Coordinates of C-alpha atoms and ligand atoms in Angstrom, one line a residue:
X1 CA 22.5 8.4 -0.4
X2 CA 18.6 8.9 -1.0
X3 CA 16.9 9.7 1.9
X4 CA 13.1 9.0 0.3
X5 CA 10.7 7.3 2.9
X6 CA 10.6 3.3 2.5
X7 CA 7.8 1.2 1.7
X8 CA 7.3 -2.4 2.1
X9 CA 4.3 -4.1 0.2
X10 CA 3.8 -7.8 1.0
X11 CA 2.6 -9.9 -1.9
X12 CA 3.8 -7.0 -4.4
X13 CA 4.7 -9.5 -7.7
X14 CA 1.3 -9.2 -9.2
X15 CA -1.8 -7.7 -8.8
X16 CA -2.9 -5.1 -6.1
X17 CA 0.6 -5.6 -4.5
X18 CA 2.3 -5.0 -7.7
X19 CA 0.1 -1.7 -8.6
X20 CA 1.0 -0.4 -5.3
X21 CA 4.6 -0.7 -5.7
X22 CA 4.8 1.2 -8.6
X23 CA 2.5 3.6 -7.7
X24 CA 4.1 4.2 -5.0
X25 CA 7.7 4.6 -6.7
X26 CA 6.2 7.4 -8.4
X27 CA 5.3 9.3 -5.7
X28 CA 8.6 9.3 -4.8
X29 CA 8.8 6.0 -2.5
X30 CA 11.5 3.6 -2.1
X31 CA 10.0 0.4 -2.3
X32 CA 10.7 -3.5 -1.2
X33 CA 8.5 -5.7 -3.4
X34 CA 7.7 -8.9 -1.3
X35 CA 6.7 -12.0 -2.9
X36 CA 6.0 -15.7 -2.2
X37 CA 8.0 -18.0 -5.1
X38 CA 7.2 -16.0 -8.3
X39 CA 10.3 -14.3 -8.8
X40 CA 9.7 -13.7 -12.4
X41 CA 6.9 -11.7 -11.7
X42 CA 8.5 -9.5 -8.8
X43 CA 11.8 -8.9 -11.2
X44 CA 9.3 -7.6 -14.1
X45 CA 7.9 -4.8 -11.0
X46 CA 11.4 -4.0 -9.9
X47 CA 12.1 -3.3 -13.8
X48 CA 8.9 -1.0 -13.7
X49 CA 10.0 1.0 -11.5
X50 CA 13.7 1.4 -12.4
X51 CA 12.8 2.1 -16.1
X52 CA 10.9 5.3 -14.1
X53 CA 14.0 6.1 -12.5
X54 CA 12.7 4.9 -8.8
X55 CA 14.0 2.7 -6.4
X56 CA 13.0 -0.9 -5.4
X57 CA 15.0 -4.6 -4.4
X58 CA 12.4 -8.0 -4.6
X59 CA 12.4 -9.7 -1.0
X60 CA 11.5 -13.6 -1.3
X61 CA 9.4 -14.5 1.8
X62 CA 6.4 -16.6 3.1
X63 CA 4.0 -14.1 5.0
X64 CA 2.5 -17.3 6.8
X65 CA 6.4 -18.2 8.4
X66 CA 7.4 -16.3 10.9
X67 CA 11.2 -16.9 10.5
X68 CA 10.5 -15.5 6.7
X69 CA 9.2 -12.4 8.0
X70 CA 11.5 -11.7 10.3
X71 CA 14.5 -12.2 7.7
X72 CA 12.4 -9.7 5.0
X73 CA 12.4 -7.0 7.9
X74 CA 16.3 -7.5 8.1
X75 CA 16.9 -7.5 4.5
X76 CA 14.9 -3.8 4.5
X77 CA 17.2 -3.0 7.5
X78 CA 20.5 -4.1 6.0
X79 CA 19.5 -2.5 2.5
X80 CA 17.9 0.7 3.1
X81 CA 18.2 1.4 7.0
X82 CA 14.7 2.9 7.6
X83 CA 11.0 2.3 7.1
X84 CA 8.4 4.3 6.8
X85 CA 5.5 2.5 5.3
X86 CA 3.9 -1.0 5.3
X87 CA 0.9 -2.6 3.2
X88 CA -0.1 -5.7 4.8
X89 CA -1.1 -6.6 0.9
X90 CA -0.8 -10.4 0.5
X91 CA -3.5 -12.8 1.3
X92 CA -5.0 -15.9 -0.2
X93 CA -8.2 -17.4 -0.7
X94 CA -8.9 -20.8 -1.8
X95 CA -11.3 -23.0 -4.1
X96 CA -15.3 -22.4 -3.5
X97 CA -16.2 -25.1 -0.6
X98 CA -19.2 -24.9 2.1
X99 CA -17.7 -25.1 5.8
X100 CA -18.8 -28.5 5.9
X101 CA -16.4 -29.5 3.3
X102 CA -13.2 -27.5 4.8
X103 CA -10.2 -28.9 6.0
X104 CA -8.9 -28.0 9.0
X105 CA -5.5 -27.5 6.9
X106 CA -7.2 -24.9 4.7
X107 CA -8.7 -22.9 7.3
X108 CA -5.3 -22.8 9.6
X109 CA -3.8 -21.8 6.1
X110 CA -5.9 -18.9 5.6
X111 CA -5.8 -17.4 8.9
X112 CA -2.0 -18.0 9.2
X113 CA -1.3 -16.2 5.8
X114 CA -4.1 -13.8 6.0
X115 CA -4.5 -12.6 9.8
X116 CA -0.9 -14.3 11.6
X117 CA 1.1 -12.9 8.7
X118 CA -0.5 -9.4 8.8
X119 CA -0.2 -9.2 12.4
X120 CA 3.5 -10.1 12.7
X121 CA 4.4 -7.5 9.7
X122 CA 2.3 -5.1 11.3
X123 CA 5.1 -5.6 15.0
X124 CA 7.8 -5.5 12.9
X125 CA 7.1 -2.3 11.0
X126 CA 6.4 -0.9 14.5
X127 CA 9.2 -1.9 16.2
X128 CA 11.1 -0.1 13.8
X129 CA 8.6 2.9 13.3
X130 CA 7.3 3.7 16.7
X131 CA 8.5 6.8 18.3
X132 CA 8.6 4.1 21.8
X133 CA 11.5 2.8 19.9
X134 CA 13.3 5.8 18.5
X135 CA 11.8 5.8 15.3
X136 CA 10.2 8.4 13.5
X137 CA 6.7 7.0 12.8
X138 CA 5.1 5.9 9.5
X139 CA 1.8 4.6 8.0
X140 CA 0.3 1.7 7.9
X141 CA -2.0 0.2 5.0
X142 CA -3.5 -2.9 5.6
X143 CA -5.9 -5.0 2.7
X144 CA -8.7 -5.7 4.2
X145 CA -12.0 -7.3 1.5
X146 CA -15.8 -6.4 1.3
X147 CA -16.2 -10.5 2.1
X148 CA -15.6 -8.9 5.7
X149 CA -19.1 -7.5 5.5
X150 CA -20.7 -9.9 3.0
X151 CA -19.5 -13.2 4.4
X152 CA -19.0 -14.6 1.2
X153 CA -21.3 -17.8 1.7
X154 CA -20.9 -21.0 -0.3
X155 CA -17.3 -19.7 -1.3
X156 CA -14.9 -19.0 1.6
X157 CA -16.7 -17.6 4.8
X158 CA -13.5 -18.3 6.3
X159 CA -11.3 -15.6 4.4
X160 CA -14.5 -13.4 4.6
X161 CA -13.5 -14.1 8.5
X162 CA -9.7 -13.6 8.0
X163 CA -10.4 -10.0 6.5
X164 CA -13.0 -9.3 9.3
X165 CA -10.1 -9.8 11.6
X166 CA -8.2 -7.9 9.9
X167 CA -11.0 -4.9 10.0
X168 CA -10.6 -5.2 13.7
X169 CA -7.1 -5.3 13.9
X170 CA -7.0 -2.1 11.7
X171 CA -8.9 -0.1 14.6
X172 CA -7.5 -1.6 17.5
X173 CA -4.0 -0.7 16.1
X174 CA -4.7 2.5 15.2
X175 CA -5.7 3.7 18.7
X176 CA -2.8 1.6 19.9
X177 CA -0.3 3.4 17.8
X178 CA -1.3 6.6 17.4
X179 CA 0.4 8.3 19.6
X180 CA 3.4 6.6 18.2
X181 CA 3.3 8.6 15.1
X182 CA 1.7 5.7 13.3
X183 CA -0.9 5.5 11.3
X184 CA -3.1 2.7 10.6
X185 CA -5.8 2.0 8.0
X186 CA -7.5 0.1 5.8
X187 CA -8.6 -0.6 2.2
X188 CA -11.7 -3.0 1.5
X189 CA -11.9 -3.9 -2.1
X190 CA -14.1 -5.5 -4.1
X191 CA -14.0 -7.3 -7.4
X192 CA -10.8 -6.4 -8.6
X193 CA -9.5 -8.5 -11.7
X194 CA -6.2 -9.9 -10.5
X195 CA -5.0 -13.3 -10.6
X196 CA -6.8 -14.3 -6.8
X197 CA -10.1 -15.6 -8.5
X198 CA -8.3 -17.9 -10.7
X199 CA -6.4 -19.3 -7.8
X200 CA -9.9 -19.8 -6.0
X201 CA -10.6 -21.7 -9.2
X202 CA -12.9 -19.1 -10.2
X203 CA -10.8 -17.8 -13.4
X204 CA -13.9 -15.9 -14.9
X205 CA -15.4 -14.6 -11.7
X206 CA -14.4 -10.7 -11.8
X207 CA -16.2 -10.6 -15.5
X208 CA -19.0 -13.1 -14.2
X209 CA -19.5 -10.8 -11.3
X210 CA -19.6 -7.6 -13.1
X211 CA -23.6 -7.2 -13.7
X212 CA -24.0 -7.4 -9.2
X213 CA -21.6 -4.7 -8.6
X214 CA -23.3 -1.2 -8.9
X215 CA -20.4 0.2 -11.1
X216 CA -21.5 -2.9 -13.2
X217 CA -17.9 -3.9 -13.8
X218 CA -14.9 -4.9 -11.4
X219 CA -12.3 -2.5 -10.0
X220 CA -8.4 -2.8 -11.6
X221 CA -5.8 -3.2 -9.2
X222 CA -4.6 0.5 -10.2
X223 CA -7.9 1.7 -8.3
X224 CA -7.1 0.1 -5.1
X225 CA -3.6 1.5 -5.4
X226 CA -4.6 4.4 -5.7
X227 CA -6.4 4.5 -2.1
X228 CA -3.6 2.8 -0.5
X229 CA -0.9 5.4 -1.7
X230 CA -3.3 8.2 -0.7
X231 CA -3.7 6.3 2.7
X232 CA -0.1 6.6 2.6
X233 CA 1.0 10.1 1.9
X234 CA 0.9 12.8 4.1
X235 CA -2.7 14.1 2.6
X236 CA -4.1 11.6 4.8
X237 CA -2.1 13.4 7.8
X238 CA -5.1 13.3 10.0
X239 CA -6.5 9.7 9.1
X240 CA -6.3 6.7 11.1
X241 CA -8.5 4.2 12.0
X242 CA -10.1 4.4 9.0
X243 CA -11.3 1.6 6.3
X244 CA -12.0 2.8 3.2
X245 CA -14.2 0.7 0.9
X246 CA -12.7 0.4 -2.8
X247 CA -15.5 -1.5 -4.8
X248 CA -17.7 0.2 -6.8
X249 CA -20.6 0.1 -4.5
X250 CA -20.8 -3.2 -3.4
Ligands
NAP301 P1 -3.1 -12.0 -6.2 O1 -3.6 -11.3 -7.8 O2 -3.3 -13.2 -6.4 O3 -1.5 -11.6 -6.3 C1 -1.2 -12.4 -4.8 C2 0.2 -11.7 -4.5 O4 0.6 -12.1 -2.8 C3 1.4 -12.0 -5.2 O5 2.7 -11.2 -5.6 C4 1.9 -13.5 -4.6 O6 3.1 -13.5 -4.7 C5 1.4 -13.0 -2.7 N1 1.2 -14.1 -2.1 C6 0.6 -14.9 -2.2 N2 0.7 -16.2 -0.8 C7 1.6 -15.0 -0.4 C8 2.4 -15.6 1.1 N3 2.2 -16.3 1.9 N4 3.5 -14.8 1.0 C9 4.2 -13.8 0.7 N5 3.2 -13.4 -0.6 C10 2.2 -14.1 -1.3 O7 -3.9 -11.6 -5.0 P2 -4.3 -10.2 -5.6 O8 -6.1 -9.9 -6.1 O9 -3.4 -8.8 -5.5 O10 -5.1 -9.2 -4.0 C11 -4.2 -8.7 -3.1 C12 -5.0 -8.4 -2.0 O11 -6.0 -8.1 -1.9 C13 -5.0 -9.5 -0.9 O12 -4.4 -9.6 0.9 C14 -6.5 -10.2 -1.3 O13 -7.3 -10.3 -0.3 C15 -7.5 -8.4 -1.1 N6 -8.2 -8.4 -2.2 C16 -8.4 -9.0 -3.4 C17 -9.8 -8.9 -3.8 C18 -9.8 -9.2 -5.6 O14 -11.0 -9.0 -6.0 N7 -8.6 -9.5 -6.0 C19 -10.9 -8.2 -3.2 C20 -10.4 -7.9 -2.0 C21 -9.2 -8.1 -1.1 P3 3.6 -14.6 -5.7 O15 3.5 -14.0 -7.3 O16 5.4 -14.9 -5.5 O17 2.9 -16.5 -5.8

């Protein structure tokens, strides 16, 4: 039986989560690839990992649902019997709106998926990884956004606020569990070329924004994955509570 470390990546069927899963598997992690509804996309990530000799499973679950989160971690327990890393990557935007147009349902869903979901997943991971609970330690990487700094006016201030919550959560949790052997860090991606922009009704956003980015281009999911996998790795063994901008200077 393999004793390779086990990583759970939420929202891993597409975009940044998929790139993190593929790269982590290449670096020796066994990966649980969470997805919300697109099983075909998750299966493609699993196929890419196994084609390179890696090990991965697909786990369906909505991080906006506490029961789904519990079941997802129980699936990881059953299949791998250990957990060494968590990437809180699942996140959503919504269509560009001013605050005076936003519905209660939109704002509550944004917070439930982006904030509550990440906090509940971290809680499940800490219960398994903390030395207080007999665990061997581990690493958590939260995916924030440069929106936390910029505020995303007239687009999605609710999304920006949810990501600012992730920044503060990262700082507090890092200090809370540092003595338990768990490191907690975050990445703030800038404009990254993934499907998320289409889900916000702006499929060309990454390309259209290029002139406003100091490096004059959007980033790739793989460029974000490089930073995430570094923070998960022993190369970052003294790094905790850090928030790294991966934004081409934006
Ligand atoms: P994406 O291309 O839209 O992919 C989203 C992924 O999350 C998919 O795998 C999707 O699963 C999954 N997902 C969506 N809602 C979920 C839920 N409720 N529960 C579980 N999984 C869910 O997104 P992305 O651009 O890679 O973004 C990943 C993270 O980076 C997000 O937190 C986002 O806020 C952050 N970020 C992105 C950018 C950017 O420019 N792309 C910039 C800053 C920060 P299905 O395939 O099943 O739908």
